[in-house]
Short mmCIF file of C-alpha atoms in Angstrom, two decimals:
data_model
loop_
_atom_site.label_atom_id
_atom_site.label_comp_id
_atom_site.label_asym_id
_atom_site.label_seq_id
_atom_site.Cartn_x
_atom_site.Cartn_y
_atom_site.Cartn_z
CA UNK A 300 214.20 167.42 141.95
CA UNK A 301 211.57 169.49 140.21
CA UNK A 302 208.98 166.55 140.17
CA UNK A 303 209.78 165.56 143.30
CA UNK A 304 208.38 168.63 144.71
CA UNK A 305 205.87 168.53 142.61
CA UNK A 306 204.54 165.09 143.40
CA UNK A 307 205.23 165.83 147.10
CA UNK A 308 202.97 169.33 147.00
CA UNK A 309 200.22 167.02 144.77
CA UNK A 310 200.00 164.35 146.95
CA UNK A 311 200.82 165.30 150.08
CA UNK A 312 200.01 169.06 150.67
CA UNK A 313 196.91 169.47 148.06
CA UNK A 314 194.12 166.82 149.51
CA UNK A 315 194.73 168.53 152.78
CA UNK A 316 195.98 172.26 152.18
CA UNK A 317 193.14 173.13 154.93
CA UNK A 318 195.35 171.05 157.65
CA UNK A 319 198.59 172.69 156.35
CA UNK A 320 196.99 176.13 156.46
CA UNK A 321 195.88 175.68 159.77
CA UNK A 322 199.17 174.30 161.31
CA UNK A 323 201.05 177.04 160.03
CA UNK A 324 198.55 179.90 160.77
CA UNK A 325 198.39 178.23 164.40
CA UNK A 326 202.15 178.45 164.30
CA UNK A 327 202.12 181.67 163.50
CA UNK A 328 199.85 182.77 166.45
CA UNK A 329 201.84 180.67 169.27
CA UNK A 330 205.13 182.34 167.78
CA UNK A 331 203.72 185.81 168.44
CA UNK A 332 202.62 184.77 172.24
CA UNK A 333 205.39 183.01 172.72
CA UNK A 334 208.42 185.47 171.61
CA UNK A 335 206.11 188.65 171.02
CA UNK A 336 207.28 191.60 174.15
CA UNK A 337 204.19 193.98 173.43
CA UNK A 338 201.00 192.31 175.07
CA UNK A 339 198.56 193.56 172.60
CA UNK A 340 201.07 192.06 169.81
CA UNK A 341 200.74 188.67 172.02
CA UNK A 342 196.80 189.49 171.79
CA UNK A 343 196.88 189.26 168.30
CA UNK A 344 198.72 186.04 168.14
CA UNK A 345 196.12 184.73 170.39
CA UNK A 346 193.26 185.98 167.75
CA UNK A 347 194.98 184.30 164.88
CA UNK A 348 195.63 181.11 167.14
CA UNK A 349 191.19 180.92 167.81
CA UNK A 350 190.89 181.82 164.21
CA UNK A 351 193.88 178.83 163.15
CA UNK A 352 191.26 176.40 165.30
CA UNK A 353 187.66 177.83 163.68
CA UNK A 354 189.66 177.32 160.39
CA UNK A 355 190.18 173.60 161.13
CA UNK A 356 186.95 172.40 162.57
CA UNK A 357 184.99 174.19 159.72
CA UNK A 358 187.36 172.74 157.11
CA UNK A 359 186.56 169.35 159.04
CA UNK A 360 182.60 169.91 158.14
CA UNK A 361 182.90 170.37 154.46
CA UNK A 362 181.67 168.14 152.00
CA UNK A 363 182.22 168.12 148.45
CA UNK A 364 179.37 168.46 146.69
CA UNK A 365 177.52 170.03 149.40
CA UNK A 366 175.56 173.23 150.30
CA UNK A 367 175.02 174.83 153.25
CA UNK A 368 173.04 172.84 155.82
CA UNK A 369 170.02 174.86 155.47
CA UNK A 370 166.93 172.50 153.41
CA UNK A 371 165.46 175.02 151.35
CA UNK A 372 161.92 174.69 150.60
CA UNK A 373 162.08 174.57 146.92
CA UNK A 374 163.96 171.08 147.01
CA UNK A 375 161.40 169.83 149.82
CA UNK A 376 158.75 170.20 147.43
CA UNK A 377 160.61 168.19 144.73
CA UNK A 378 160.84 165.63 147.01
CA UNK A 379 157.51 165.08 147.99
CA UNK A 380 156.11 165.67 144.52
CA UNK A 381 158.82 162.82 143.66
CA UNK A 382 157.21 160.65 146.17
CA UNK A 383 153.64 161.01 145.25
CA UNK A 384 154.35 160.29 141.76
CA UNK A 385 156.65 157.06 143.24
CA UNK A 386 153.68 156.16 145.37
CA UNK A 387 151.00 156.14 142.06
CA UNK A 388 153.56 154.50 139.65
CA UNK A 389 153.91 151.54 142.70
CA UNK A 390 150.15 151.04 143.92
CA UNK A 391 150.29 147.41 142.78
CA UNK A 392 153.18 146.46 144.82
CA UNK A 393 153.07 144.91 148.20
CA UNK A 394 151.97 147.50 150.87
CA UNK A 395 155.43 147.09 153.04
CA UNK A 396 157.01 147.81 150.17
CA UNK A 397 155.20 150.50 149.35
CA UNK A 398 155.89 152.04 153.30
CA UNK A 399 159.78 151.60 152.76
CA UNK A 400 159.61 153.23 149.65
CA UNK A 401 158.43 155.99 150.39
CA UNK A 402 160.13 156.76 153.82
CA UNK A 403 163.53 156.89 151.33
CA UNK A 404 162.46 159.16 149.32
CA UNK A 405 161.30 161.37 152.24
CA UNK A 406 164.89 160.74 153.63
CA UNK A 407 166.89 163.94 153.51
CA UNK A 408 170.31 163.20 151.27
CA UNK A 409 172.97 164.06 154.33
CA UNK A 410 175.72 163.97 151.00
CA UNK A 411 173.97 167.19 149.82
CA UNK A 412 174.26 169.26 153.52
CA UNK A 413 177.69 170.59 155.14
CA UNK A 414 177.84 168.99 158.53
CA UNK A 415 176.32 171.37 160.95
CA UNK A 416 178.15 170.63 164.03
CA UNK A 417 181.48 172.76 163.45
CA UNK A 418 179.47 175.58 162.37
CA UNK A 419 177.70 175.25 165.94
CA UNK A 420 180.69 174.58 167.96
CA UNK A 421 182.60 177.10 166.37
CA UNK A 422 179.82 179.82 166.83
CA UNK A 423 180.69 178.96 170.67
CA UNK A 424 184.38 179.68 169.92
CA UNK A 425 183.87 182.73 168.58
CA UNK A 426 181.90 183.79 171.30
CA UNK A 427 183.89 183.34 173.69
CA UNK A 428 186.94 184.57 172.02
CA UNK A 429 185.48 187.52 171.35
CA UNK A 430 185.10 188.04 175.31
CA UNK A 431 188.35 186.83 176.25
CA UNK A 432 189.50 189.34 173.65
CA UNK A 433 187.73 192.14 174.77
CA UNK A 434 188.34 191.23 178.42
CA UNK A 435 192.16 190.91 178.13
CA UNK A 436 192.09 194.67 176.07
CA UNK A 437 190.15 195.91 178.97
CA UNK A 438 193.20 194.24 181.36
CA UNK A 439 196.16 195.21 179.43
CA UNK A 440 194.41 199.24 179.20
CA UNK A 441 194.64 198.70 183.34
CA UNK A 442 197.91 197.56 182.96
CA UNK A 443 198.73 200.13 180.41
CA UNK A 444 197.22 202.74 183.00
CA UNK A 445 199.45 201.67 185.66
CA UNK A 446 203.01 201.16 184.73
CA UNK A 447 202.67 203.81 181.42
CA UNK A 448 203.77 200.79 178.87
CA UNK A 449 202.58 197.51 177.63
CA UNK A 450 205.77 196.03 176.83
CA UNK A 451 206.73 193.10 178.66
CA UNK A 452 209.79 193.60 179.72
CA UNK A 453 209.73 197.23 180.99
CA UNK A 454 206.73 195.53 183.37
CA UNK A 455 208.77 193.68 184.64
CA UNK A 456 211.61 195.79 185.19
CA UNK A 457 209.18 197.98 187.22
CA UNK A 458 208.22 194.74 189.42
CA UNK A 459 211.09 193.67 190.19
CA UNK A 460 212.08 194.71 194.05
CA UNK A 461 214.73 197.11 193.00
CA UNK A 462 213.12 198.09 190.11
CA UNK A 463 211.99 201.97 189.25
CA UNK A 464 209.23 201.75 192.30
CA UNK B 22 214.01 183.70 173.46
CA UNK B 23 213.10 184.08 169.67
CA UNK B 24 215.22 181.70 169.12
CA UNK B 25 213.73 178.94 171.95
CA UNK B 26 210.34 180.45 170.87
CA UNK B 27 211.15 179.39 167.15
CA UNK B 28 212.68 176.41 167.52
CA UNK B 29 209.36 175.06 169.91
CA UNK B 30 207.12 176.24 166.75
CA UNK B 31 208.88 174.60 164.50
CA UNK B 32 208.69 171.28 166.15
CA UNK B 33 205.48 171.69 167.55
CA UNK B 34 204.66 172.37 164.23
CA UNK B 35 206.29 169.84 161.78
CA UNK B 36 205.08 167.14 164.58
CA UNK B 37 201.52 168.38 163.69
CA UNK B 38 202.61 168.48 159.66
CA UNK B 39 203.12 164.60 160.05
CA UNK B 40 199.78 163.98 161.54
CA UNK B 41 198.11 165.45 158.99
CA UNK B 42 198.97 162.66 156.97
CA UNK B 43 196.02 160.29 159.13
CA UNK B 44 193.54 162.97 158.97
CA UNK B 45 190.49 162.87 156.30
CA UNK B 46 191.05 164.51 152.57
CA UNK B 47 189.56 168.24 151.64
CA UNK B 48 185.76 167.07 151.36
CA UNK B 49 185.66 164.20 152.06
CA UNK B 50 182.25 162.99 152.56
CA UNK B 51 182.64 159.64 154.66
CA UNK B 52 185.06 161.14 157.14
CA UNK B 53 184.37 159.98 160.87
CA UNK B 54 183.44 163.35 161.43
CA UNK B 55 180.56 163.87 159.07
CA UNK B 56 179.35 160.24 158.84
CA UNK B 57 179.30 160.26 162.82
CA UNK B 58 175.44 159.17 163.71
CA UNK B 59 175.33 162.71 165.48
CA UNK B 60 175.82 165.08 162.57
CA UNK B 61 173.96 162.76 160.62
CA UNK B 62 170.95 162.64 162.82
CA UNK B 63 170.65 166.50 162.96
CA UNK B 64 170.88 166.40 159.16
CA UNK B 65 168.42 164.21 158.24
CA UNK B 66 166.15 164.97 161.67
CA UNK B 67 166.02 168.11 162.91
CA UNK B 68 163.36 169.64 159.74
CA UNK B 69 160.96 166.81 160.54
CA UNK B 70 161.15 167.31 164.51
CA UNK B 71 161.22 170.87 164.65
CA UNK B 72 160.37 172.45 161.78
CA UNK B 73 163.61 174.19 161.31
CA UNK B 74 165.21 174.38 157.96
CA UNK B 75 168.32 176.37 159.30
CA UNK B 76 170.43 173.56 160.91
CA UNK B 77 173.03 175.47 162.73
CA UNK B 78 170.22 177.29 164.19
CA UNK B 79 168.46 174.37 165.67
CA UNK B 80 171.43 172.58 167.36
CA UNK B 81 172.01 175.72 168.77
CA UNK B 82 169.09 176.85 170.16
CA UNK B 83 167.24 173.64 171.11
CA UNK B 84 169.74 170.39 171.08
CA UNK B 85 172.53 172.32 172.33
CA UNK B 86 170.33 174.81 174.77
CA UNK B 87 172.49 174.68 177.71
CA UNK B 88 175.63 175.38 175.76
CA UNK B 89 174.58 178.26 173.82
CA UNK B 90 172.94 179.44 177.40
CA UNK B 91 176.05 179.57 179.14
CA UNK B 92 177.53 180.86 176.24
CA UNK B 93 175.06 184.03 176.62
CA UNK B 94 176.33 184.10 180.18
CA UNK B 95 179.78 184.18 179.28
CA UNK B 96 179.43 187.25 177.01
CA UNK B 97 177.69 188.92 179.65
CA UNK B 98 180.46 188.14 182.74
CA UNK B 99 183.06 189.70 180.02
CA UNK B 100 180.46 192.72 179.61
CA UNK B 101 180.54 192.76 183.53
CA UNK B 102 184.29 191.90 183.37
CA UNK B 103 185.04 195.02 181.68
CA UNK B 104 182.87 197.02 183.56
CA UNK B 105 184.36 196.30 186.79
CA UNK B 106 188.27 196.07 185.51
CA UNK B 107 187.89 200.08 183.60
CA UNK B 108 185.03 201.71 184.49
CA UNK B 109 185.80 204.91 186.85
CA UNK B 110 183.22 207.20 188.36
CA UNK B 111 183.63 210.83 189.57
CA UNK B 112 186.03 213.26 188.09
CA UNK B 113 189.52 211.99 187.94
CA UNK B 114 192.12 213.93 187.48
CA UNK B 115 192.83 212.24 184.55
CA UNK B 116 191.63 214.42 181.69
CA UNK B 117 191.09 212.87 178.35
CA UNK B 118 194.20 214.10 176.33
CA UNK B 119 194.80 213.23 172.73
CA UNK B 120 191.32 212.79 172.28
CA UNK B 121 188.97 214.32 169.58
CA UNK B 122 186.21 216.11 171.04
CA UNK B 123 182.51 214.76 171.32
CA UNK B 124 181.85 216.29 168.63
CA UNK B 125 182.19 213.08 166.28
CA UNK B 126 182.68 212.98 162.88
CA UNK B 127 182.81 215.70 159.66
CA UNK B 128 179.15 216.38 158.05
CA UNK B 129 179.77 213.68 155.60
CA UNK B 130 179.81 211.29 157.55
CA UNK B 131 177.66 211.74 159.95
CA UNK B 132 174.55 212.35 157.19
CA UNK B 133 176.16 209.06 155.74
CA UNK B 134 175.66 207.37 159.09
CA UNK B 135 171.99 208.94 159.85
CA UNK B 136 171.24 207.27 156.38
CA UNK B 137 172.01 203.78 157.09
CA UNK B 138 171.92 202.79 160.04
CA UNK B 139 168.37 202.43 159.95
CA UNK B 140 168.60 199.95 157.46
CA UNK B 141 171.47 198.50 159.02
CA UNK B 142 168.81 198.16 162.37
CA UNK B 143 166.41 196.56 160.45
CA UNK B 144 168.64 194.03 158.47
CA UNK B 145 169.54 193.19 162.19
CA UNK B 146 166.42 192.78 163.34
CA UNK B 147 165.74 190.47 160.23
CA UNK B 148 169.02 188.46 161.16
CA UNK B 149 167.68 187.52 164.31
CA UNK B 150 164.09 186.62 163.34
CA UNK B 151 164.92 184.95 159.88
CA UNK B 152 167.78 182.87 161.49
CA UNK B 153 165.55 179.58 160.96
CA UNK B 154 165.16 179.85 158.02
CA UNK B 155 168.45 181.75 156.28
CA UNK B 156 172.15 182.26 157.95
CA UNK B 157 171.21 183.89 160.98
CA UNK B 158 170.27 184.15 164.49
CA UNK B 159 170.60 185.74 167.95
CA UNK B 160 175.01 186.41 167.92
CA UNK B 161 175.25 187.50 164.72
CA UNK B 162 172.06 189.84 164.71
CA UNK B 163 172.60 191.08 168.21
CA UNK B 164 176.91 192.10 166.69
CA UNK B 165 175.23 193.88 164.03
CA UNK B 166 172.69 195.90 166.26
CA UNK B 167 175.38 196.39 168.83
CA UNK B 168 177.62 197.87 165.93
CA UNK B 169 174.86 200.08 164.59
CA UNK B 170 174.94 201.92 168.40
CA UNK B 171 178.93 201.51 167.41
CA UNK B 172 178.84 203.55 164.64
CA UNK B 173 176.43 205.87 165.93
CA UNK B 174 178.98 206.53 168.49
CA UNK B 175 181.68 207.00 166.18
CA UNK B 176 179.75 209.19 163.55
CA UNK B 177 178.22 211.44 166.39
CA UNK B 178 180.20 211.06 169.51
CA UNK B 179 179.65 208.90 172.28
CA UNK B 180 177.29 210.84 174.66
CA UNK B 181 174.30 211.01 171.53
CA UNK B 182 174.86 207.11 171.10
CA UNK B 183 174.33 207.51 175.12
CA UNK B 184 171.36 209.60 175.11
CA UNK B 185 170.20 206.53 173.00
CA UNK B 186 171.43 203.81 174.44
CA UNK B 187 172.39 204.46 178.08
CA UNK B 188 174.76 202.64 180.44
CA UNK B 189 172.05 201.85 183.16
CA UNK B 190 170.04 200.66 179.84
CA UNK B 191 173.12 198.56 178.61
CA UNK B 192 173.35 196.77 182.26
CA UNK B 193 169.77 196.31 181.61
CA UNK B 194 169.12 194.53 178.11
CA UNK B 195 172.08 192.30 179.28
CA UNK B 196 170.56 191.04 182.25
CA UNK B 197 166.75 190.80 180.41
CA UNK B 198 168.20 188.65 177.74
CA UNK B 199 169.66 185.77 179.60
CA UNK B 200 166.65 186.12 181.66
CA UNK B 201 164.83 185.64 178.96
CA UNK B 202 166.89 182.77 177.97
CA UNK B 203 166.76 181.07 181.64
CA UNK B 204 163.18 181.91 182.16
CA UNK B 205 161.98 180.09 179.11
CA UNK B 206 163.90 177.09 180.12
CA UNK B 207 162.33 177.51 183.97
CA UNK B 208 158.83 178.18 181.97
CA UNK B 209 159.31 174.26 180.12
CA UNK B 210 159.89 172.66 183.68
CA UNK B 211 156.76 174.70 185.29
CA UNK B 212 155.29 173.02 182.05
CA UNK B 213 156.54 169.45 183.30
CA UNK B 214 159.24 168.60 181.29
CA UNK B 215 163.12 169.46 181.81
CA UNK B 216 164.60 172.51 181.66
CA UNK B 217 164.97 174.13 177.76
CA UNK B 218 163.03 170.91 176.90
CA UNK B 219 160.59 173.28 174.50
CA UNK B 220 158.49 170.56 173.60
CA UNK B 221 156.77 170.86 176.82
CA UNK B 222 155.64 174.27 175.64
CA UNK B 223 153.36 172.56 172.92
CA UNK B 224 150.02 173.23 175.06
CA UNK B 225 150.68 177.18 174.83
CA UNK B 226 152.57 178.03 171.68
CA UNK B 227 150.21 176.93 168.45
CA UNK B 228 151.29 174.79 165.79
CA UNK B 229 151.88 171.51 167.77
CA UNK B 230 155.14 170.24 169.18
CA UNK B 231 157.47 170.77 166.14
CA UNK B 232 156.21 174.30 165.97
CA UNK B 233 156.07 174.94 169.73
CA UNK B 234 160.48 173.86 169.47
CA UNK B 235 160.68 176.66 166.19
CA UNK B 236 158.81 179.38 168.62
CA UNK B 237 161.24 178.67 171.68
CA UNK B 238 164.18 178.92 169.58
CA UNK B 239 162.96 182.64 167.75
CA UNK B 240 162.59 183.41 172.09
CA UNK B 241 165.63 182.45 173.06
CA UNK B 242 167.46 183.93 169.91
CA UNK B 243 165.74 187.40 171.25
CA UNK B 244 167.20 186.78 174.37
CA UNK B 245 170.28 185.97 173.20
CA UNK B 246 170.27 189.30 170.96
CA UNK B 247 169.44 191.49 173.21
CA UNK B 248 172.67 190.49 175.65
CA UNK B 249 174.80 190.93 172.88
CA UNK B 250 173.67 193.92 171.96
CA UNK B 251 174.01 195.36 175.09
CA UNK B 252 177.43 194.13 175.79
CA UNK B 253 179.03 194.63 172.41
CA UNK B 254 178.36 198.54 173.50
CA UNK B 255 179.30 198.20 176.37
CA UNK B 256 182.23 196.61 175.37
CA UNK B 257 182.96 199.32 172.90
CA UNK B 258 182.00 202.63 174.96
CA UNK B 259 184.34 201.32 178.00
CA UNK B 260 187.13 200.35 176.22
CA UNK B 261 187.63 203.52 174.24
CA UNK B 262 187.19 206.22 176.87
CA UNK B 263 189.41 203.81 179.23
CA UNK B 264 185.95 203.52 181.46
CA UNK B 265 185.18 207.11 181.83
CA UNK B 266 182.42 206.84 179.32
CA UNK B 267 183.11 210.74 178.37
CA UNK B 268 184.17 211.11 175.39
CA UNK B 269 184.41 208.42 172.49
CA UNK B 270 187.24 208.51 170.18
#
């Protein structure tokens, strides 16, 4: 029984413990909207649902082996001190060959860089949580204002037509 | 309820479990998302065509222009939001109870405050304009300027963060920065190219076209900072005096 946890968490939750992390962090969040009665409790479950999401597409972007997709200016050097020393060491070769040879060494290794593209679509998501966040705290203070409670049910206890008003 | 609540997780949740099975492993360099041809073009392009080293910084500011535009306007319709949801004027009868004078903080604090926030403005100010070049740019400098004015507030009450930073002023930066960010867009198609096309601005920025695309994005980022700025404390001096702007916490 023992193993066959064991092999199950190796090979089936360990090459993708960012997927499991986010499912269950996601789950987490949609449980507090879902059966949470205080509305800024449901506010948090919606933070931790945006941040279950960010979690994901930047776990999507990484590479192993890579860095942060920033070229730093230090390794562009190397690589055009590598190609002038290519292009002396191959002056006898054909010119065409010569012309390939070099645009491949100028080539940036896309191994060596995280992909950008979550980081940029998830700078969006943050954003724009971070307004619908501070929007729905500036609501539920209204609401707060109005009916003296933020709990769910008491609002709607107080709407109702023979409720308290 | 919990229990319906729970019992919709769970399933919703084991039925994403199983289709994490299909999905790429931890890493994994030849996944469809990162050996897509347009991740991979702004990898091995965008240094060469804009002079850019900072990657995220360059999709966001020039490829992506229109997004991170109407992002900008997005933060500043939930500044606006706010405004018009909380903010009260006159006196109300309403007096501020439970609330710690305006008085702000204990001595410690506040000489702590005086002593770094000027460094915490300036490593701002270098987020935004080294954002090609390190981890950086216009959100994440304009946060950190936006929570100087925070703690300012915090450390020596809300109406000296005010004297500094006033609401008028607030409305103001908001509105200049995705002007800023519109106008340099409007300024490439008076240039004859589209709009936020910055290579059209080659003819008045120096440096030639790859240079001319670095410049636009540091004025755009500005723009960008200065919204956020504005509406981060805006965001902050509403929400904690419930829009009377009198006293912080």
């Amino acid at each position: 029984m023992d193993i066959i946890i064991a092999s199950f968490i190796e090979e089936v939750i360990v090459p993708k413990f960012n997927y499991w992390i986010y499912v269950i962090l996601m789950m987490i969040g949609l449980f507090a909207m879902i059966t949470k009665n205080n509305l800024i409790k449901k506010l948090i479950g919606m933070a931790i649902f945006q941040t279950a999401i960010i979690l994901l597409y930047v776990s999507v972007g990484v590479k192993s082996e890579a860095n942060i997709p920033i070229i730093s200016h230090h390794g562009h050097q190397e690589h055009v001190e590598n190609a002038q020393d290519e292009k002396h060491s191959s002056k006898l070769e054909v010119s065409t060959d010569d012309k390939s040879d070099k645009s491949d060494h100028h080539a940036i290794d896309k191994d060596k860089f995280a992909n950008p593209l979550p980081h940029v679509l998830m700078l969006t998501a943050i954003v724009v949580g971070v307004s619908t966040l501070g929007l729905a705290l500036a609501i539920s203070q209204k609401v707060h204002g109005s009916f003296g409670t933020l709990e769910e049910d008491e609002i709607l206890d107080q709407l109702k037509p023979g409720g308290h008003d | 309820m919990k229990f319906f609540g729970l019992l919709s997780v769970i399933i919703v949740g084991s039925l994403l479990l199983s289709a994490t099975k299909d999905f790429p492993d931890w890493g994994d360099q030849d996944s469809p998302a990162n050996e897509g041809p347009v991740s991979s073009f702004y990898i091995e392009k965008t240094e060469e065509k804009t002079k850019v080293p900072n990657m995220v910084t360059a999709v966001l500011a020039d490829y992506r222009g229109y997004d991170t535009m109407f992002e900008t306007v997005v933060i500043f319709i939930a500044g606006i939001g706010i405004i018009a949801v909380l903010r009260t004027y006159g006196n109300n009868d309403s007096t501020p109870k439970n609330q710690v004078g305006d008085e702000g903080a204990g001595l410690l604090a506040k000489i702590t405050c005086s002593l770094i926030l000027p460094f915490i403005q300036l490593f701002a100010l270098y987020v935004v304009a080294h954002g090609h070049h390190s981890p950086g740019g216009g959100f994440q400098g304009g946060v950190m300027l936006g929570a100087s004015y925070i703690l300012l507030a915090l450390a020596y009450g809300l109406a000296r963060a005010k004297s500094c930073f006033s609401e008028k002023r607030t409305l103001v930066f908001a509105a200049v920065g995705i002007i800023i960010y519109v106008g340099w867009g409007v300024l490439c198609l008076i240039m004859g190219k589209e709009f936020l096309n910055y290579s059209a601005l080659d003819s008045i920025l120096p440096g030639g076209v790859e240079m001319a695309r670095s410049h636009s994005m540091l004025a755009v980022e500005i723009g960008v900072a200065l919204t956020v700025t504005a509406v981060m404390f805006s965001m902050f001096s509403n929400l904690s005096t419930k829009g009377r702007l009198d006293k912080g916490l």
